Amino acid sequence: MSKRIGLYPRVRVEGGGSGAVSQAGAVLLVETVRKLGLETAISTALAPWRKPRAVHDPGKVLLDVALATALGGDCHPGAQLRFTDLDGLRLTCFATNTKGGQLADLELRHRRRARCEDRIRNARDTGLRNLPLHDTAQNQIWLEIVSLALDLLAWMPMLALTTETRRWEPKRLRLRLFSAAAHLVTTGRRRWLRFTTRWPWTNEVIQAIDRLNALPSPG
């Protein structure tokens, strides 16, 4: 009788598998795009920039990048110019149109608006941590992509999630819902994503998809 030694069981690894899909939970964002009519609207808006013989739809390219950003993608090169801590003092600022009052009172009122702080934190977790490109116009496009990704991360929970899950921030959505893997199965000329029952949040994914499917289609 042999006894296993070690903390992890031994497994054999080979290639040739098919039908496995990583980040399958991203279907929630894709269905949100479909139900909001964004794919048609953005494709129509960017049609003037599409060359006559272009293979790829600019709207589709933009949505693909926005979806990747919503799933945690980033841009991503080079060192960034920023304020740094100096001698233990942090340089911060905020803008207000309030006239009068002490700075400490204005800062206290500003920090009490936790919802705004939450949105800023979520934006930083979704590509707004820095301006990654060197050209101003390129960074403007990047900000538009980040804004679109944040809109999807805001609308999907409102349309598809309930109770506590609706308040999950992007990092938690990515960890629990979007990162779920599934098997892609084709039966009866239809494609199915089959999530494992062992994933703790499979029911949340399935119920969210059902809510999205129940919504009326755009147009």
PDB file of C-alpha atoms in Angstrom, residues 16-152:
ATOM      1  CA  GLY A  16      -5.800  18.793 -27.054  1.00  0.00           C
ATOM      2  CA  GLY A  17      -8.736  19.805 -24.864  1.00  0.00           C
ATOM      3  CA  SER A  18     -11.634  21.802 -26.323  1.00  0.00           C
ATOM      4  CA  GLY A  19     -14.736  23.619 -25.200  1.00  0.00           C
ATOM      5  CA  ALA A  20     -13.258  25.262 -22.101  1.00  0.00           C
ATOM      6  CA  VAL A  21     -13.873  29.019 -21.771  1.00  0.00           C
ATOM      7  CA  SER A  22     -12.086  31.193 -19.218  1.00  0.00           C
ATOM      8  CA  GLN A  23     -13.622  34.467 -17.977  1.00  0.00           C
ATOM      9  CA  ALA A  24     -16.987  33.040 -19.027  1.00  0.00           C
ATOM     10  CA  GLY A  25     -18.753  35.297 -16.538  1.00  0.00           C
ATOM     11  CA  ALA A  26     -18.034  38.155 -18.921  1.00  0.00           C
ATOM     12  CA  VAL A  27     -21.198  37.048 -20.712  1.00  0.00           C
ATOM     13  CA  LEU A  28     -23.007  39.252 -18.166  1.00  0.00           C
ATOM     14  CA  LEU A  29     -21.338  42.351 -19.609  1.00  0.00           C
ATOM     15  CA  VAL A  30     -21.872  41.192 -23.188  1.00  0.00           C
ATOM     16  CA  GLU A  31     -25.592  40.676 -22.584  1.00  0.00           C
ATOM     17  CA  THR A  32     -25.758  44.087 -20.912  1.00  0.00           C
ATOM     18  CA  VAL A  33     -24.275  45.627 -24.064  1.00  0.00           C
ATOM     19  CA  ARG A  34     -26.870  43.807 -26.136  1.00  0.00           C
ATOM     20  CA  LYS A  35     -29.831  44.812 -23.980  1.00  0.00           C
ATOM     21  CA  LEU A  36     -28.741  48.467 -23.869  1.00  0.00           C
ATOM     22  CA  GLY A  37     -28.394  48.555 -27.642  1.00  0.00           C
ATOM     23  CA  LEU A  38     -24.802  49.792 -27.334  1.00  0.00           C
ATOM     24  CA  GLU A  39     -23.427  47.568 -30.090  1.00  0.00           C
ATOM     25  CA  THR A  40     -25.725  49.104 -32.706  1.00  0.00           C
ATOM     26  CA  ALA A  41     -25.457  52.664 -31.381  1.00  0.00           C
ATOM     27  CA  ILE A  42     -21.656  52.718 -31.203  1.00  0.00           C
ATOM     28  CA  SER A  43     -21.265  50.986 -34.549  1.00  0.00           C
ATOM     29  CA  THR A  44     -23.521  53.593 -36.157  1.00  0.00           C
ATOM     30  CA  ALA A  45     -21.728  56.472 -34.436  1.00  0.00           C
ATOM     31  CA  LEU A  46     -18.303  55.291 -35.626  1.00  0.00           C
ATOM     32  CA  ALA A  47     -19.416  54.361 -39.138  1.00  0.00           C
ATOM     33  CA  PRO A  48     -17.894  57.549 -40.692  1.00  0.00           C
ATOM     34  CA  TRP A  49     -14.437  56.373 -39.517  1.00  0.00           C
ATOM     35  CA  ARG A  50     -14.736  52.960 -41.149  1.00  0.00           C
ATOM     36  CA  LYS A  51     -12.788  52.594 -44.356  1.00  0.00           C
ATOM     37  CA  PRO A  52     -14.662  51.098 -47.353  1.00  0.00           C
ATOM     38  CA  ARG A  53     -12.718  47.829 -47.342  1.00  0.00           C
ATOM     39  CA  ALA A  54     -12.195  47.566 -43.592  1.00  0.00           C
ATOM     40  CA  VAL A  55     -12.739  44.091 -42.163  1.00  0.00           C
ATOM     41  CA  HIS A  56     -13.287  45.096 -38.540  1.00  0.00           C
ATOM     42  CA  ASP A  57     -16.121  47.294 -37.315  1.00  0.00           C
ATOM     43  CA  PRO A  58     -14.677  50.241 -35.302  1.00  0.00           C
ATOM     44  CA  GLY A  59     -17.626  50.037 -32.904  1.00  0.00           C
ATOM     45  CA  LYS A  60     -16.914  46.361 -32.249  1.00  0.00           C
ATOM     46  CA  VAL A  61     -13.221  47.117 -31.668  1.00  0.00           C
ATOM     47  CA  LEU A  62     -14.086  49.885 -29.197  1.00  0.00           C
ATOM     48  CA  LEU A  63     -16.541  47.669 -27.305  1.00  0.00           C
ATOM     49  CA  ASP A  64     -14.009  44.825 -27.168  1.00  0.00           C
ATOM     50  CA  VAL A  65     -11.423  47.114 -25.577  1.00  0.00           C
ATOM     51  CA  ALA A  66     -14.015  48.520 -23.137  1.00  0.00           C
ATOM     52  CA  LEU A  67     -15.082  44.999 -22.135  1.00  0.00           C
ATOM     53  CA  ALA A  68     -11.461  43.977 -21.610  1.00  0.00           C
ATOM     54  CA  THR A  69     -10.951  47.066 -19.440  1.00  0.00           C
ATOM     55  CA  ALA A  70     -14.074  46.279 -17.413  1.00  0.00           C
ATOM     56  CA  LEU A  71     -12.682  42.796 -16.810  1.00  0.00           C
ATOM     57  CA  GLY A  72      -9.501  44.262 -15.333  1.00  0.00           C
ATOM     58  CA  GLY A  73      -7.371  44.953 -18.398  1.00  0.00           C
ATOM     59  CA  ASP A  74      -4.983  47.884 -18.181  1.00  0.00           C
ATOM     60  CA  CYS A  75      -2.595  49.874 -20.363  1.00  0.00           C
ATOM     61  CA  HIS A  76      -1.420  49.164 -19.506  1.00  0.00           C
ATOM     62  CA  PRO A  77       3.785  51.631 -20.828  1.00  0.00           C
ATOM     63  CA  GLY A  78       6.641  53.849 -19.449  1.00  0.00           C
ATOM     64  CA  ALA A  79       7.060  55.895 -16.287  1.00  0.00           C
ATOM     65  CA  GLN A  80       4.252  58.185 -15.190  1.00  0.00           C
ATOM     66  CA  LEU A  81       4.573  61.771 -14.072  1.00  0.00           C
ATOM     67  CA  ARG A  82       2.881  62.151 -10.688  1.00  0.00           C
ATOM     68  CA  PHE A  83       3.054  63.840  -7.316  1.00  0.00           C
ATOM     69  CA  THR A  84       4.857  61.704  -4.770  1.00  0.00           C
ATOM     70  CA  ASP A  85       4.963  61.732  -1.018  1.00  0.00           C
ATOM     71  CA  LEU A  86       7.635  64.114   0.259  1.00  0.00           C
ATOM     72  CA  ASP A  87       8.960  63.870   3.831  1.00  0.00           C
ATOM     73  CA  GLY A  88       5.849  62.021   4.920  1.00  0.00           C
ATOM     74  CA  LEU A  89       3.496  64.679   3.507  1.00  0.00           C
ATOM     75  CA  ARG A  90       1.058  63.796   0.747  1.00  0.00           C
ATOM     76  CA  LEU A  91       0.058  66.379  -1.838  1.00  0.00           C
ATOM     77  CA  THR A  92      -3.702  66.285  -2.438  1.00  0.00           C
ATOM     78  CA  CYS A  93      -6.290  68.657  -3.828  1.00  0.00           C
ATOM     79  CA  PHE A  94     -10.014  68.865  -4.544  1.00  0.00           C
ATOM     80  CA  ALA A  95     -12.149  71.315  -6.497  1.00  0.00           C
ATOM     81  CA  THR A  96     -15.171  73.140  -5.074  1.00  0.00           C
ATOM     82  CA  ASN A  97     -17.288  76.140  -5.989  1.00  0.00           C
ATOM     83  CA  THR A  98     -18.096  76.861  -2.336  1.00  0.00           C
ATOM     84  CA  LYS A  99     -17.161  80.383  -1.297  1.00  0.00           C
ATOM     85  CA  GLY A 100     -15.812  80.937   2.184  1.00  0.00           C
ATOM     86  CA  GLY A 101     -15.166  78.496   5.006  1.00  0.00           C
ATOM     87  CA  GLN A 102     -12.042  76.971   6.448  1.00  0.00           C
ATOM     88  CA  LEU A 103     -10.090  74.445   4.413  1.00  0.00           C
ATOM     89  CA  ALA A 104     -10.420  71.792   7.121  1.00  0.00           C
ATOM     90  CA  ASP A 105     -14.236  72.159   7.111  1.00  0.00           C
ATOM     91  CA  LEU A 106     -14.400  71.910   3.330  1.00  0.00           C
ATOM     92  CA  GLU A 107     -12.202  68.806   3.318  1.00  0.00           C
ATOM     93  CA  LEU A 108     -14.328  67.156   6.027  1.00  0.00           C
ATOM     94  CA  ARG A 109     -17.499  67.795   4.024  1.00  0.00           C
ATOM     95  CA  HIS A 110     -15.813  66.469   0.899  1.00  0.00           C
ATOM     96  CA  ARG A 111     -14.698  63.248   2.571  1.00  0.00           C
ATOM     97  CA  ARG A 112     -18.180  62.608   3.946  1.00  0.00           C
ATOM     98  CA  ARG A 113     -19.359  62.117   0.400  1.00  0.00           C
ATOM     99  CA  ALA A 114     -18.250  58.523   0.423  1.00  0.00           C
ATOM    100  CA  ARG A 115     -20.164  57.612  -2.714  1.00  0.00           C
ATOM    101  CA  CYS A 116     -18.006  59.940  -4.780  1.00  0.00           C
ATOM    102  CA  GLU A 117     -14.887  58.455  -3.205  1.00  0.00           C
ATOM    103  CA  ASP A 118     -16.155  54.958  -4.059  1.00  0.00           C
ATOM    104  CA  ARG A 119     -16.669  55.907  -7.706  1.00  0.00           C
ATOM    105  CA  ILE A 120     -13.159  57.338  -7.886  1.00  0.00           C
ATOM    106  CA  ARG A 121     -11.703  54.166  -6.356  1.00  0.00           C
ATOM    107  CA  ASN A 122     -13.628  52.000  -8.822  1.00  0.00           C
ATOM    108  CA  ALA A 123     -12.391  54.149 -11.695  1.00  0.00           C
ATOM    109  CA  ARG A 124      -8.797  53.743 -10.522  1.00  0.00           C
ATOM    110  CA  ASP A 125      -9.358  49.975 -10.468  1.00  0.00           C
ATOM    111  CA  THR A 126     -10.645  50.159 -14.051  1.00  0.00           C
ATOM    112  CA  GLY A 127      -7.818  51.804 -15.935  1.00  0.00           C
ATOM    113  CA  LEU A 128      -7.869  55.323 -14.500  1.00  0.00           C
ATOM    114  CA  ARG A 129      -4.872  54.822 -12.230  1.00  0.00           C
ATOM    115  CA  ASN A 130      -2.707  56.644 -14.736  1.00  0.00           C
ATOM    116  CA  LEU A 131      -2.689  58.135 -18.212  1.00  0.00           C
ATOM    117  CA  PRO A 132      -0.784  55.376 -20.004  1.00  0.00           C
ATOM    118  CA  LEU A 133      -0.113  56.970 -23.386  1.00  0.00           C
ATOM    119  CA  HIS A 134       2.185  59.794 -24.427  1.00  0.00           C
ATOM    120  CA  ASP A 135      -0.121  61.739 -26.732  1.00  0.00           C
ATOM    121  CA  THR A 136      -2.983  63.859 -25.373  1.00  0.00           C
ATOM    122  CA  ALA A 137      -5.434  62.691 -28.027  1.00  0.00           C
ATOM    123  CA  GLN A 138      -4.572  59.053 -27.294  1.00  0.00           C
ATOM    124  CA  ASN A 139      -5.161  59.573 -23.576  1.00  0.00           C
ATOM    125  CA  GLN A 140      -8.512  61.213 -24.364  1.00  0.00           C
ATOM    126  CA  ILE A 141      -9.538  58.067 -26.240  1.00  0.00           C
ATOM    127  CA  TRP A 142      -8.327  55.953 -23.310  1.00  0.00           C
ATOM    128  CA  LEU A 143     -10.489  57.986 -20.906  1.00  0.00           C
ATOM    129  CA  GLU A 144     -13.518  57.422 -23.135  1.00  0.00           C
ATOM    130  CA  ILE A 145     -12.846  53.685 -23.078  1.00  0.00           C
ATOM    131  CA  VAL A 146     -12.529  53.716 -19.278  1.00  0.00           C
ATOM    132  CA  SER A 147     -15.763  55.703 -19.019  1.00  0.00           C
ATOM    133  CA  LEU A 148     -17.579  53.165 -21.185  1.00  0.00           C
ATOM    134  CA  ALA A 149     -16.213  50.289 -19.085  1.00  0.00           C
ATOM    135  CA  LEU A 150     -17.381  52.002 -15.892  1.00  0.00           C
ATOM    136  CA  ASP A 151     -20.841  52.518 -17.386  1.00  0.00           C
ATOM    137  CA  LEU A 152     -21.079  48.796 -18.117  1.00  0.00           C
TER     138      LEU A 152
END
